[in-house]
CSV table of C-alpha atoms (C1' of nucleotides) in Angstrom, one decimal:
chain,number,residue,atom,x,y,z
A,1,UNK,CA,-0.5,-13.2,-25.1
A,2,UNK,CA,-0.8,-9.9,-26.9
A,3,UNK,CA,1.0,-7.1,-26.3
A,4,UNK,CA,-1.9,-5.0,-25.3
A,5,UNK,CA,-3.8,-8.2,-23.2
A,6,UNK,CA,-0.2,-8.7,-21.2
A,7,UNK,CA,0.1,-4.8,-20.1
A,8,UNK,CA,-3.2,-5.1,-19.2
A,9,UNK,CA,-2.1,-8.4,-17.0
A,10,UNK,CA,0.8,-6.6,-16.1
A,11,UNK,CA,-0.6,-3.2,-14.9
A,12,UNK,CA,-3.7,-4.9,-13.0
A,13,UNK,CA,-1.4,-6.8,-11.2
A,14,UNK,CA,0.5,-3.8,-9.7
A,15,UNK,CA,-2.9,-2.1,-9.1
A,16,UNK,CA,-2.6,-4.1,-5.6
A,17,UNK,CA,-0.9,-3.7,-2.5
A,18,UNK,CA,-0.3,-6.9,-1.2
A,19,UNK,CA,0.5,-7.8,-4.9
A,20,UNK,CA,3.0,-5.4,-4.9
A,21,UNK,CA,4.0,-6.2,-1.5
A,22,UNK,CA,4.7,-9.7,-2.4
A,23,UNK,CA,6.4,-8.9,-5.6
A,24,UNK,CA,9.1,-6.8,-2.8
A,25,UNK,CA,9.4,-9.8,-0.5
A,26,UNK,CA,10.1,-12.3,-3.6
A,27,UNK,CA,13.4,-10.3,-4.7
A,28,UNK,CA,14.8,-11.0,-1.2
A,29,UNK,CA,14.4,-14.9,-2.1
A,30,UNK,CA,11.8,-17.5,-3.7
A,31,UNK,CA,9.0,-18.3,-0.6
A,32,UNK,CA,6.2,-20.8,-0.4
A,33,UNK,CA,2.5,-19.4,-0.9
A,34,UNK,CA,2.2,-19.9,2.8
A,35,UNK,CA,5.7,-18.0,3.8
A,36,UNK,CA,4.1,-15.5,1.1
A,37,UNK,CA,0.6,-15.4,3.1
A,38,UNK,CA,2.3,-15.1,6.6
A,39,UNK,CA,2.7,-11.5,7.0
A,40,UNK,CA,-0.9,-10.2,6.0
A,41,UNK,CA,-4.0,-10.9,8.3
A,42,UNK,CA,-6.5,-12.2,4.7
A,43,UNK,CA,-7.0,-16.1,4.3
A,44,UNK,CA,-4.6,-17.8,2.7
A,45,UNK,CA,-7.2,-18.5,-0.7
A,46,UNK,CA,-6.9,-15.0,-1.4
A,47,UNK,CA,-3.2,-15.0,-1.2
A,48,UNK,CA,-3.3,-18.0,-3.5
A,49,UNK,CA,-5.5,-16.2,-5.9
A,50,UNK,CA,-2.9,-13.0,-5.7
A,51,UNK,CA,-0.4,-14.9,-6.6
A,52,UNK,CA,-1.9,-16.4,-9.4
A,53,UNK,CA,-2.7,-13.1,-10.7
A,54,UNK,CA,1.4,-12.4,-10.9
A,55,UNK,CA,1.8,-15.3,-12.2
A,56,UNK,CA,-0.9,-14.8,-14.8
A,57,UNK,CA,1.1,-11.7,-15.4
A,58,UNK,CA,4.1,-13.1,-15.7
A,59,UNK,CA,6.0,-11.6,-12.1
A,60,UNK,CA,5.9,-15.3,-10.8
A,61,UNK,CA,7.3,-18.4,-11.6
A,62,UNK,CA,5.8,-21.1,-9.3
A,63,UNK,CA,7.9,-24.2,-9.1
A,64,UNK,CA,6.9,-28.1,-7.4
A,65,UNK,CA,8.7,-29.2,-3.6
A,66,UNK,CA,6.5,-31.5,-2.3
A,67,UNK,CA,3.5,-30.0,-1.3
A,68,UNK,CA,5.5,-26.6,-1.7
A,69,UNK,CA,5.3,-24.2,-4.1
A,70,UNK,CA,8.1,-22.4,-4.2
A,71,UNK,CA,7.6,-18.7,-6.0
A,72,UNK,CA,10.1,-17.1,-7.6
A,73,UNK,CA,10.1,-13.6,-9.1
A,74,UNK,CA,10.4,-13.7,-13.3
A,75,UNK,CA,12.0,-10.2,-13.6
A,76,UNK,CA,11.2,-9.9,-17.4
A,77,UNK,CA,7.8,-8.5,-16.7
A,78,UNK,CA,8.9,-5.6,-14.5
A,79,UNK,CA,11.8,-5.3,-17.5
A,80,UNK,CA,8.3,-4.5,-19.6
A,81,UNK,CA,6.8,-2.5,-17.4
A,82,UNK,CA,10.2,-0.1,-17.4
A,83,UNK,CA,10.4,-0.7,-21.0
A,84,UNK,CA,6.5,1.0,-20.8
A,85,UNK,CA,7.7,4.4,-19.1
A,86,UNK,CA,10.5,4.5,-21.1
A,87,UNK,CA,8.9,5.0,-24.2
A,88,UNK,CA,8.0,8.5,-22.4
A,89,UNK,CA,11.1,9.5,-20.5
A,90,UNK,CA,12.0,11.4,-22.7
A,91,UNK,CA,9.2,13.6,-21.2
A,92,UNK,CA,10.0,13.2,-17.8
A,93,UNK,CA,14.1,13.0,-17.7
A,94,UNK,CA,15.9,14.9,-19.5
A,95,UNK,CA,18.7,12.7,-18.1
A,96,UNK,CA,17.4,9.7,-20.2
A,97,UNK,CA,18.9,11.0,-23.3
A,98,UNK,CA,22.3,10.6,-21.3
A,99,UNK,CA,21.5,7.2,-20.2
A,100,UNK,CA,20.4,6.3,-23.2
A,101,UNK,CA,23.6,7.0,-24.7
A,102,UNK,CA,25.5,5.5,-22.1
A,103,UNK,CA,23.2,2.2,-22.4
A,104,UNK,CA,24.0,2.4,-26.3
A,105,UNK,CA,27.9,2.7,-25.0
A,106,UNK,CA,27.5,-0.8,-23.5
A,107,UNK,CA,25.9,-2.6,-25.4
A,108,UNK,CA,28.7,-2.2,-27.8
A,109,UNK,CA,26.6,-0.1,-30.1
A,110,UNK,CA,28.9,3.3,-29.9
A,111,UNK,CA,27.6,6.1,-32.1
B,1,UNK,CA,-2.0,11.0,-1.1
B,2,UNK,CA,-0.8,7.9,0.4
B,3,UNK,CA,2.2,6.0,-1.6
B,4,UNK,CA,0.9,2.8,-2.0
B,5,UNK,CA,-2.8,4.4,-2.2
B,6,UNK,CA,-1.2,6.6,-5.4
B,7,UNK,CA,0.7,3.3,-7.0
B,8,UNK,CA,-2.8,1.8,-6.7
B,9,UNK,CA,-4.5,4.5,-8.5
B,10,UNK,CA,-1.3,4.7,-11.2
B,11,UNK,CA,-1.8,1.2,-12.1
B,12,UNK,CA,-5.2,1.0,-11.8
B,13,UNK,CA,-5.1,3.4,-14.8
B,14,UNK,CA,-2.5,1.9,-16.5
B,15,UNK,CA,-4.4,-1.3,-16.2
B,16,UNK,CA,-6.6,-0.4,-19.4
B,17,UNK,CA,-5.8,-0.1,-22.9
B,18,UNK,CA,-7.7,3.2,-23.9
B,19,UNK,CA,-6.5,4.8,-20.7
B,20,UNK,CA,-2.8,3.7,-21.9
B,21,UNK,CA,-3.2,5.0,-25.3
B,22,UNK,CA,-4.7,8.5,-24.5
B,23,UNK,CA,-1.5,8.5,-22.7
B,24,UNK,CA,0.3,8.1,-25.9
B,25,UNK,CA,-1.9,10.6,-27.5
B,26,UNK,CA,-0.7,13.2,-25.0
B,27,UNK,CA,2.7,12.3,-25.1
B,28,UNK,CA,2.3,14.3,-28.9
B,29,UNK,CA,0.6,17.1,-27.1
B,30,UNK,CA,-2.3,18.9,-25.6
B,31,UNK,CA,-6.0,17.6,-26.2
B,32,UNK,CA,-9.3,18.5,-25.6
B,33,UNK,CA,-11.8,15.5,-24.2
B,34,UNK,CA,-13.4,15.3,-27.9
B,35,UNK,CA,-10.2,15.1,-29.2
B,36,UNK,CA,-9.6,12.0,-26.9
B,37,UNK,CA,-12.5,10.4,-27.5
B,38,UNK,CA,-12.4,11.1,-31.5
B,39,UNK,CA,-10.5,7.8,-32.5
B,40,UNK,CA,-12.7,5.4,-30.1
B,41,UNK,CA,-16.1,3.8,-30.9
B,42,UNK,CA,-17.0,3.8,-27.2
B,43,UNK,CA,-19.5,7.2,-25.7
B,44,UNK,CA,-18.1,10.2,-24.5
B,45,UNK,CA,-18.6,10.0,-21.2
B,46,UNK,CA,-17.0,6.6,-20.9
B,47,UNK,CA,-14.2,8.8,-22.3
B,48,UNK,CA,-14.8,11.7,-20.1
B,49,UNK,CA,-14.1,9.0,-17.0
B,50,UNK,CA,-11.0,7.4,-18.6
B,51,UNK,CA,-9.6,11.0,-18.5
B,52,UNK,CA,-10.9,11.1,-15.0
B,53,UNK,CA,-9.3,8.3,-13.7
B,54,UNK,CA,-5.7,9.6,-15.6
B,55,UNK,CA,-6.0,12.6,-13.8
B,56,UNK,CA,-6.5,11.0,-10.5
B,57,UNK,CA,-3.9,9.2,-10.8
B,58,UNK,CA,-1.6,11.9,-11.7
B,59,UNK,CA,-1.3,11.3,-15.5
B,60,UNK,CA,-3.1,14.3,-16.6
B,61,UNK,CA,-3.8,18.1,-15.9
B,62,UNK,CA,-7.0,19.4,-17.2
B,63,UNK,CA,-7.4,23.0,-18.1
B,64,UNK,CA,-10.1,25.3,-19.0
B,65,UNK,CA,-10.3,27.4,-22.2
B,66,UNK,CA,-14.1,28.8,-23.0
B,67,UNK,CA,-16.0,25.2,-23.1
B,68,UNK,CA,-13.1,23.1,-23.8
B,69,UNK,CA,-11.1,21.3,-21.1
B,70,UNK,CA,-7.5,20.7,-22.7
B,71,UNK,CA,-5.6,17.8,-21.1
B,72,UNK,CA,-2.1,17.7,-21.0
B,73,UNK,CA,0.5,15.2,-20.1
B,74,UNK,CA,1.8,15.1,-16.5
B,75,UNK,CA,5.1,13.1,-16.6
B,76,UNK,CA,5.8,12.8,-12.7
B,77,UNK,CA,3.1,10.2,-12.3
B,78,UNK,CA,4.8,8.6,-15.2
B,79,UNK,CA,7.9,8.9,-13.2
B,80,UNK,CA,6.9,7.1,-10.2
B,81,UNK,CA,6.2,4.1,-12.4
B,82,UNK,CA,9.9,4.4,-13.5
B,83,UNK,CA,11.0,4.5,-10.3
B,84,UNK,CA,8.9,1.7,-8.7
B,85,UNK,CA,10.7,-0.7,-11.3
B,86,UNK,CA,13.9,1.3,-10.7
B,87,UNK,CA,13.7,-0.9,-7.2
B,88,UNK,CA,14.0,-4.1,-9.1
B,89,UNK,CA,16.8,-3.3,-11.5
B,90,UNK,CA,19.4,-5.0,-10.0
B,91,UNK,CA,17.3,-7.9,-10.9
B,92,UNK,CA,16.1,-7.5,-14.1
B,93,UNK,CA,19.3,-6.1,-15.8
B,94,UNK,CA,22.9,-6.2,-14.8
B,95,UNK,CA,23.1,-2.7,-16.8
B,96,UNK,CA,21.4,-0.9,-14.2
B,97,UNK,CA,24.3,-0.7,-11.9
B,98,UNK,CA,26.4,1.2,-14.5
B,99,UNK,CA,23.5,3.5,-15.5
B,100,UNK,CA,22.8,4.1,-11.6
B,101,UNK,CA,26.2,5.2,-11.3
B,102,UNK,CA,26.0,7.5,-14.4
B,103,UNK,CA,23.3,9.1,-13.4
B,104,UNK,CA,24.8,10.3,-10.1
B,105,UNK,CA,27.6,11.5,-11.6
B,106,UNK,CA,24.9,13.6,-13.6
B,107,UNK,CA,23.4,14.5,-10.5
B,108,UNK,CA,26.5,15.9,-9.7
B,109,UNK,CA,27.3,13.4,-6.8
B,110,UNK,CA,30.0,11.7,-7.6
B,111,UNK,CA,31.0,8.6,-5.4
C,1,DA,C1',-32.3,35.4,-26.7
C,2,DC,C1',-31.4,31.0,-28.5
C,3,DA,C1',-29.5,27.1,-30.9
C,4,DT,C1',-24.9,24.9,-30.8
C,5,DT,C1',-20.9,22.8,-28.9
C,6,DA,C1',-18.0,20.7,-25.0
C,7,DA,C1',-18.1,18.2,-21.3
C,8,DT,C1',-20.0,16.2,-17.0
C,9,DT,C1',-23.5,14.1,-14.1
C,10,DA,C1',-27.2,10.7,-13.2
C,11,DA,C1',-29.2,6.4,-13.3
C,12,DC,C1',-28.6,2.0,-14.6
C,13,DA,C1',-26.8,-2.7,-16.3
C,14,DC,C1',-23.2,-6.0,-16.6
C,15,DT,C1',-18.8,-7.9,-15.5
C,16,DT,C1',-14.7,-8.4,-12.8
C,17,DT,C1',-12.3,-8.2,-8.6
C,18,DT,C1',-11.5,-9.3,-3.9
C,19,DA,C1',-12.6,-11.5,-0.1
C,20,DT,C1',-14.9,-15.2,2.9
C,21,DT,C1',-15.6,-20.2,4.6
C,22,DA,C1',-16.0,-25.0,3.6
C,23,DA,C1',-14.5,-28.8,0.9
C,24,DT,C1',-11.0,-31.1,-1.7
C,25,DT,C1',-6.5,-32.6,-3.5
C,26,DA,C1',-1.9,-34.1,-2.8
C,27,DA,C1',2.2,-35.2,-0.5
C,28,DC,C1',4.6,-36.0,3.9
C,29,DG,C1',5.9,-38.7,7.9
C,30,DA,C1',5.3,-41.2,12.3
D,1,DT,C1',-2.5,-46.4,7.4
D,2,DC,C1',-3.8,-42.2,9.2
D,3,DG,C1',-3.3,-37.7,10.8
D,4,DT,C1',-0.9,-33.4,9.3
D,5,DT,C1',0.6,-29.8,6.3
D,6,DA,C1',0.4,-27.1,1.8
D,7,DA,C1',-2.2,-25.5,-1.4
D,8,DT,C1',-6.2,-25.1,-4.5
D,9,DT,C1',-11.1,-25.3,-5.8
D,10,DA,C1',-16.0,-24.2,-5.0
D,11,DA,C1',-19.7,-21.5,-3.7
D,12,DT,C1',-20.9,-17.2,-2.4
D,13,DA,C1',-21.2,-12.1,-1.2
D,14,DA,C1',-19.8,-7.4,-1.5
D,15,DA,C1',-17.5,-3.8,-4.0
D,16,DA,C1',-15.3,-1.7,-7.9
D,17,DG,C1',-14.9,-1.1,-12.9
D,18,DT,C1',-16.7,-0.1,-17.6
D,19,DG,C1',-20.0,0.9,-20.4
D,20,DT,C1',-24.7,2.7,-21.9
D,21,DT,C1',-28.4,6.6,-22.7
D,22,DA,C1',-30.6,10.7,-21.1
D,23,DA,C1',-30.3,14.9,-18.7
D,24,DT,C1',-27.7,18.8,-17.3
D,25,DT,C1',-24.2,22.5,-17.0
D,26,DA,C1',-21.6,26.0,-19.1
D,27,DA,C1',-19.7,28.8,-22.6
D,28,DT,C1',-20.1,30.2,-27.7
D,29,DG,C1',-21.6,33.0,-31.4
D,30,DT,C1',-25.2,34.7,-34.5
DNA sequence: ACATTAATTAACACTTTTATTAATTAACGA
DNA sequence: TCGTTAATTAATAAAAGTGTTAATTAATGT
């Protein structure tokens, strides 16, 4: 996928509650779609179809049990969407210029 | 605004790539709608309602000078989207812990 | 005053998103 | 085998998003 087409996957994704809300319950632990569905009073098709939506997007990694599908979060695309906002933190924090130099620091790239 | 009704309306706008890249525009500094809409083949009121929906969302304050309506960048929605992934770094990168410990010693709260 | 420029509003068309219920697929287990 | 459970697919409806052109508002400057 392009760069531009995946941040568009990306972003939509967030741009939904119960997405977002099932992105927080996965880092606790990898859940069924059903486990996932449990908590929100919509049909369990739609909570299929939001979680294909993260996976489309890359948040979700949906493995075979069974008839299970256990989800687990992917991390890398909320790695992008920090890698996104840090392009302008540099606006927002002036702090980032520290932790940017920290970050150099350990990645063994000393100034 | 609510906080998950404000993440909705901050990815929402994220969620499309001339929305993201008049974003980038501003991050160089202050335009006018025209100025926006200059580089784009698409009309300028589709323009005139990307800018909308930045400012909505938090992205943008609009200003008034004679006919003109210069936008500028408003880094705290930008921000939020930092700190929404923020919540997931222990996932995502191992470095976080070090850089969340740096930055409250910046914060002058030492542990 | 009047034409020009900047921008928004209005009305409309088209597509996508989000949800529903019913039907289907696939694997389990008694 | 046959009923149960997990999940998806299909058909559909309602709402939201994205774009268009034409009209309008508001300020400029000669």
């Amino acid at each position: 996928m392009q760069d531009d087409a995946q941040l568009d996957a990306i972003f939509s994704a967030l741009a939904h509650p119960t997405r977002r809300d099932i992105l927080a319950r996965l880092a606790k632990g990898p859940a069924t779609v059903n486990e996932l569905a449990a908590p929100y009073d919509i049909s369990l098709p739609a909570i299929s179809k939001h979680v294909r939506v993260l996976q489309n997007a890359g948040f979700i990694a949906k493995g075979r049990n069974a008839q299970f599908r256990p989800c687990t979060l992917d991390a890398s695309a909320i790695a992008r969407v920090a890698d996104w906002t840090a392009a302008y933190s540099h606006i927002w924090d002036a702090r980032f210029d520290a932790m940017d130099h920290v970050l150099k620091n350990l990645k063994g790239d000393p100034e």
